Coordinates of C-alpha atoms in Angstrom, one line a residue:
X1 CA 0.2 0.0 0.0
X2 CA 2.7 2.3 0.9
X3 CA 4.7 1.5 -2.6
X4 CA 1.3 2.1 -4.6
X5 CA 1.0 5.3 -2.8
X6 CA 4.5 6.5 -3.7
X7 CA 4.1 5.9 -7.3
X8 CA 0.5 7.8 -7.4
X9 CA 2.5 10.3 -5.7
X10 CA 5.1 10.7 -8.0
X11 CA 2.3 10.7 -11.1
X12 CA 0.9 13.8 -9.3
X13 CA 4.1 15.3 -8.9
X14 CA 4.9 15.0 -12.4
X15 CA 1.7 16.2 -13.5
X16 CA 2.2 19.4 -11.5
X17 CA 5.7 19.9 -12.6
X18 CA 4.9 20.2 -16.2
X19 CA 1.6 22.2 -15.5
X20 CA 3.3 24.7 -13.3
X21 CA 6.0 25.2 -15.8
X22 CA 3.6 26.0 -17.9
X23 CA 1.3 28.2 -16.4
X24 CA 4.1 29.9 -14.8
X25 CA 5.9 30.5 -17.9
X26 CA 3.1 31.7 -19.3
X27 CA 2.4 34.3 -16.2
X28 CA 6.0 35.4 -17.0
X29 CA 5.4 36.0 -20.4
X30 CA 2.0 37.9 -19.8
X31 CA 3.3 39.7 -16.7
X32 CA 6.4 41.2 -18.7
X33 CA 5.1 41.6 -22.2
X34 CA 1.6 41.5 -22.3
X35 CA 0.2 43.6 -18.8
X36 CA -0.3 47.3 -19.6
X37 CA -0.9 48.2 -15.6
X38 CA 1.5 45.5 -13.9
X39 CA 4.7 47.3 -13.9
X40 CA 7.5 48.1 -11.6
X41 CA 8.3 46.4 -8.3
X42 CA 5.4 44.1 -8.3
X43 CA 5.9 43.3 -11.7
X44 CA 9.4 41.7 -10.4
X45 CA 7.6 40.4 -7.4
X46 CA 5.5 38.3 -9.7
X47 CA 7.9 37.1 -11.8
X48 CA 10.2 36.1 -9.0
X49 CA 7.7 34.3 -7.0
X50 CA 6.9 32.4 -10.4
X51 CA 10.4 31.3 -10.7
X52 CA 10.5 30.4 -7.1
X53 CA 7.3 28.2 -7.8
X54 CA 9.2 26.6 -11.2
X55 CA 12.4 25.9 -9.2
X56 CA 10.2 24.4 -6.1
X57 CA 8.6 22.0 -8.6
X58 CA 12.0 21.1 -10.5
X59 CA 13.3 20.3 -7.0
X60 CA 10.3 17.9 -6.5
X61 CA 10.6 16.0 -9.6
X62 CA 15.0 15.8 -8.7
X63 CA 14.4 15.1 -5.0
X64 CA 11.4 12.9 -4.7
X65 CA 11.1 13.6 -1.2
X66 CA 9.1 11.3 1.1
X67 CA 8.1 11.4 5.0
X68 CA 7.3 8.4 7.2
X69 CA 6.2 9.0 10.5
X70 CA 6.5 6.2 13.2
X71 CA 6.0 6.4 17.1
X72 CA 8.3 8.9 18.4
X73 CA 10.4 9.4 15.0
X74 CA 9.7 11.2 11.9
X75 CA 12.4 10.8 8.9
X76 CA 12.4 13.1 5.8
X77 CA 13.7 11.0 3.1
X78 CA 14.0 10.2 -0.5
X79 CA 14.3 6.8 -2.3
X80 CA 15.0 7.7 -5.8
X81 CA 15.3 10.9 -7.7
X82 CA 18.2 12.2 -10.1
X83 CA 20.8 12.1 -6.5
X84 CA 19.8 8.3 -5.9
X85 CA 23.7 7.3 -7.0
X86 CA 24.9 9.8 -4.0
X87 CA 23.8 9.3 -0.7
X88 CA 25.6 13.0 0.0
X89 CA 24.2 14.8 -2.9
X90 CA 20.5 13.4 -2.2
X91 CA 21.1 14.6 1.5
X92 CA 22.0 18.1 -0.1
X93 CA 19.1 17.7 -2.1
X94 CA 16.3 17.3 0.5
X95 CA 18.1 20.4 2.6
X96 CA 17.4 22.5 -0.7
X97 CA 14.4 21.3 -1.0
X98 CA 12.9 22.5 2.6
X99 CA 15.1 25.7 2.1
X100 CA 12.5 26.5 -0.5
X101 CA 9.9 25.5 1.2
X102 CA 10.8 28.3 3.9
X103 CA 11.6 30.6 0.9
X104 CA 7.9 30.8 -0.4
X105 CA 6.7 31.6 2.8
X106 CA 9.4 34.5 3.3
X107 CA 8.6 35.7 -0.3
X108 CA 5.0 36.0 0.4
X109 CA 5.8 37.8 3.7
X110 CA 7.8 40.4 1.7
X111 CA 5.0 40.6 -0.9
X112 CA 2.3 41.6 2.0
X113 CA 4.8 44.2 3.4
X114 CA 5.2 45.5 -0.1
X115 CA 1.7 46.3 -0.7
X116 CA 0.9 47.4 3.2
X117 CA 3.9 50.0 2.5
X118 CA 2.3 50.9 -1.1
X119 CA -1.3 51.4 0.3
X120 CA -0.3 53.2 3.3
X121 CA 2.3 55.6 2.0
X122 CA 3.6 55.5 -1.7
X123 CA 7.1 57.0 -0.3
X124 CA 7.5 54.0 1.6
X125 CA 7.2 51.4 -1.5
X126 CA 10.7 53.0 -2.7
X127 CA 12.0 50.8 0.2
X128 CA 11.4 47.8 -2.4
X129 CA 12.9 49.7 -5.4
X130 CA 16.0 49.1 -7.7
X131 CA 18.9 48.0 -6.0
X132 CA 17.1 47.8 -2.6
X133 CA 15.0 45.0 -4.0
X134 CA 17.6 42.6 -4.2
X135 CA 17.8 43.0 -0.2
X136 CA 14.4 41.4 0.2
X137 CA 15.7 38.2 -2.2
X138 CA 18.5 38.1 0.6
X139 CA 15.9 38.2 3.6
X140 CA 14.2 35.6 1.6
X141 CA 17.2 33.5 0.9
X142 CA 17.9 33.9 4.4
X143 CA 14.9 32.4 5.4
X144 CA 15.3 29.2 3.2
X145 CA 19.0 28.9 4.7
X146 CA 17.9 29.0 8.1
X147 CA 15.2 26.1 7.7
X148 CA 18.0 24.0 5.8
X149 CA 20.3 24.8 8.6
X150 CA 17.4 23.5 11.5
X151 CA 17.0 20.7 9.5
X152 CA 20.6 19.6 9.1
X153 CA 20.8 19.4 12.7
X154 CA 18.4 15.9 12.7
X155 CA 21.1 14.4 10.5
X156 CA 20.7 10.7 11.9
X157 CA 22.9 9.2 14.1
X158 CA 23.3 5.5 15.6
X159 CA 20.3 6.2 17.8
X160 CA 17.5 7.0 15.1
X161 CA 19.1 4.4 12.9
X162 CA 18.3 1.9 15.5
X163 CA 14.7 3.0 16.2
X164 CA 13.6 3.0 12.6
X165 CA 15.6 0.5 10.9
X166 CA 13.0 -2.3 11.4
X167 CA 10.3 -0.1 10.5
X168 CA 11.8 1.2 7.3
X169 CA 12.9 -2.5 6.2
X170 CA 9.4 -3.5 7.0
X171 CA 7.5 -0.7 4.8
X172 CA 10.2 0.2 2.4
X173 CA 12.0 -2.7 2.0
X174 CA 15.4 -1.1 2.4
X175 CA 18.3 -0.6 4.7
X176 CA 17.8 2.8 6.2
X177 CA 21.5 3.4 7.0
X178 CA 21.8 3.4 3.1
X179 CA 18.8 5.9 2.7
X180 CA 19.4 9.6 2.6
X181 CA 17.4 10.9 5.6
X182 CA 16.9 13.5 8.7
X183 CA 15.3 12.3 11.7
X184 CA 13.2 14.3 14.3
X185 CA 13.4 11.8 17.3
X186 CA 11.5 13.1 20.2
X187 CA 12.9 11.2 22.8
X188 CA 16.1 9.1 24.1
X189 CA 14.9 5.8 25.8
X190 CA 11.3 6.2 24.7
X191 CA 9.9 3.1 25.9
X192 CA 12.1 3.5 28.9
X193 CA 10.8 5.2 32.7
X194 CA 13.6 7.6 32.5
X195 CA 12.9 8.9 28.6
X196 CA 14.6 12.1 27.7
X197 CA 13.9 15.3 25.3
X198 CA 16.7 14.9 22.3
X199 CA 17.5 18.6 22.4
X200 CA 18.8 18.4 18.4
X201 CA 15.2 17.8 17.5
X202 CA 13.8 20.5 20.0
X203 CA 16.3 23.1 18.6
X204 CA 15.2 21.9 14.9
X205 CA 11.5 22.1 15.6
X206 CA 12.4 25.3 17.9
X207 CA 14.1 27.2 14.8
X208 CA 11.5 26.1 12.2
X209 CA 8.4 27.4 14.6
X210 CA 10.4 31.1 15.5
X211 CA 10.7 31.3 11.6
X212 CA 7.2 30.4 10.7
X213 CA 5.9 32.7 13.2
X214 CA 8.5 35.4 12.2
X215 CA 6.9 35.3 8.6
X216 CA 3.0 34.8 9.9
X217 CA 3.3 37.8 12.1
X218 CA 4.4 40.1 9.5
X219 CA 1.6 38.8 6.7
X220 CA -1.2 38.7 9.9
X221 CA -0.1 42.6 10.5
X222 CA 0.2 43.7 7.0
X223 CA -3.3 41.9 6.0
X224 CA -5.1 43.9 8.8
X225 CA -3.3 47.5 7.6
X226 CA -4.4 46.3 4.0
X227 CA -7.5 45.2 5.1
X228 CA -8.4 48.8 6.4
X229 CA -7.0 50.6 3.7
X230 CA -8.5 48.7 1.4
X231 CA -12.3 49.2 3.2
X232 CA -11.7 52.6 3.5
X233 CA -9.8 55.2 1.2
X234 CA -9.6 52.4 -2.1
X235 CA -13.0 51.2 -1.9
X236 CA -15.0 54.5 -2.0
X237 CA -13.5 55.1 -5.6
X238 CA -13.6 53.1 -8.7
X239 CA -10.3 53.9 -10.6
X240 CA -8.6 51.1 -12.5
X241 CA -5.7 51.8 -10.1
X242 CA -7.3 51.2 -7.0
X243 CA -9.5 47.9 -8.2
X244 CA -6.0 46.9 -9.3
X245 CA -5.1 47.2 -5.6
X246 CA -8.2 45.4 -4.2
X247 CA -7.4 42.5 -6.3
X248 CA -3.7 42.5 -5.3
X249 CA -4.7 42.3 -2.0
X250 CA -7.3 39.2 -2.6
X251 CA -5.0 37.3 -4.5
X252 CA -2.2 37.6 -1.4
X253 CA -5.0 36.7 0.8
X254 CA -5.6 33.1 -1.3
X255 CA -1.8 33.1 -1.7
X256 CA -1.4 32.9 2.2
X257 CA -4.6 31.0 2.7
X258 CA -3.4 28.3 0.3
X259 CA 0.2 27.4 1.8
X260 CA -1.2 27.4 5.0
X261 CA -3.8 24.3 3.8
X262 CA -1.4 22.7 1.6
X263 CA 2.2 23.2 3.8
X264 CA 1.9 24.6 7.4
X265 CA -1.2 22.6 8.6
X266 CA -0.5 19.3 7.2
X267 CA 3.5 19.9 7.5
X268 CA 3.5 21.2 11.5
X269 CA 1.6 18.1 12.5
X270 CA 3.9 15.7 10.8
X271 CA 6.8 17.7 12.3
X272 CA 5.8 17.7 15.8
X273 CA 3.9 14.3 15.8
X274 CA 6.7 12.7 17.5
X275 CA 6.3 14.7 20.7
X276 CA 2.4 13.6 20.9
X277 CA 4.0 10.1 22.4
X278 CA 1.5 8.5 20.0
X279 CA 1.9 4.7 18.9
X280 CA 1.7 5.6 14.9
X281 CA 2.7 4.2 12.0
X282 CA 2.1 6.4 9.2
X283 CA 3.1 6.8 5.2
X284 CA 2.9 10.8 4.9
X285 CA 2.8 10.8 1.5
X286 CA -0.3 12.7 1.0
X287 CA 2.0 15.6 2.7
X288 CA 4.2 15.2 -0.4
X289 CA 1.1 16.0 -2.9
X290 CA 0.1 18.9 -0.7
X291 CA 4.0 20.2 -1.5
X292 CA 3.3 19.4 -5.2
X293 CA 0.3 21.1 -6.0
X294 CA 0.5 24.4 -4.0
X295 CA 3.0 26.3 -6.8
X296 CA 0.1 25.2 -9.5
X297 CA -2.4 26.3 -7.1
X298 CA -0.7 29.8 -6.6
X299 CA -0.2 30.7 -10.3
X300 CA -4.4 29.7 -10.8
X301 CA -4.9 32.5 -8.0
X302 CA -3.1 35.0 -9.5
X303 CA -4.5 34.2 -12.9
X304 CA -7.9 34.0 -11.9
X305 CA -8.1 36.7 -9.4
X306 CA -6.2 39.8 -11.7
X307 CA -8.3 40.7 -14.4
X308 CA -5.4 42.3 -16.1
X309 CA -4.5 38.8 -16.9
X310 CA -7.5 38.2 -18.6
X311 CA -7.3 41.1 -20.7
X312 CA -3.8 40.1 -21.5
X313 CA -4.5 36.6 -22.8
X314 CA -6.7 38.4 -25.1
X315 CA -4.2 40.7 -26.1
X316 CA -1.8 37.9 -26.5

């Protein structure tokens, strides 16, 4: 059953990869060459986010990540992919993949901050223009590096290998020592009276939680500011510019709702499941499917909500 679902998830990922590349290429082409009212910094942001989506989908195909939860341990691993001949390269691919996962959330926060600044005071938007735009890209990259570093803290050791050996052999038919993976094991001496917290796992989950809290705090605060502004000054008039501001706001709300549904909720459960002290054996392949679908969903949101793209399709 596990292997059957793995095959199904492979097919879903391939379909999402092809669809994501085609749609994002179309989005980039329309944004640069066929939209009359999307320009400047927001044009750069749409193109940047589309490129991140393409790269994330490409990594999904190259790395082929999998997740598995077993009692007090969660492993993030790969059984195939382009780098299967080199365990070290495959582990690096896993780290880069989760780094891009973090970059998506970080860049969404940057977009919220930019829109809130522009709506509140157009002069504040200048902090995102020209060479300063590259600083926000660095901020996004730093978010990815921190997440990848936190994941690398959970590099497997003898304790995690012993804990997961029988489970992985039974479910996937492979010796875990040969499998590129990272493992979050909640406790040492898990079955004994004197079980103690494994602090590397706590450090990993804590770092990831702080990073997510930071990005969501930026999004929440900026979202409130944007909502108040759009419900006030912008909605009192009906110019094309102001209607587009409202559409950008709605698109961003959908864009943050999508990763919350597809990424954060299932991902947070899987990451923290070892600390719940449950007796489970859960093939978390459904989480991979959610990850694969998100870049496609994000592009569809932009194309659907922002009416400028409907006009661009007609002109193109």
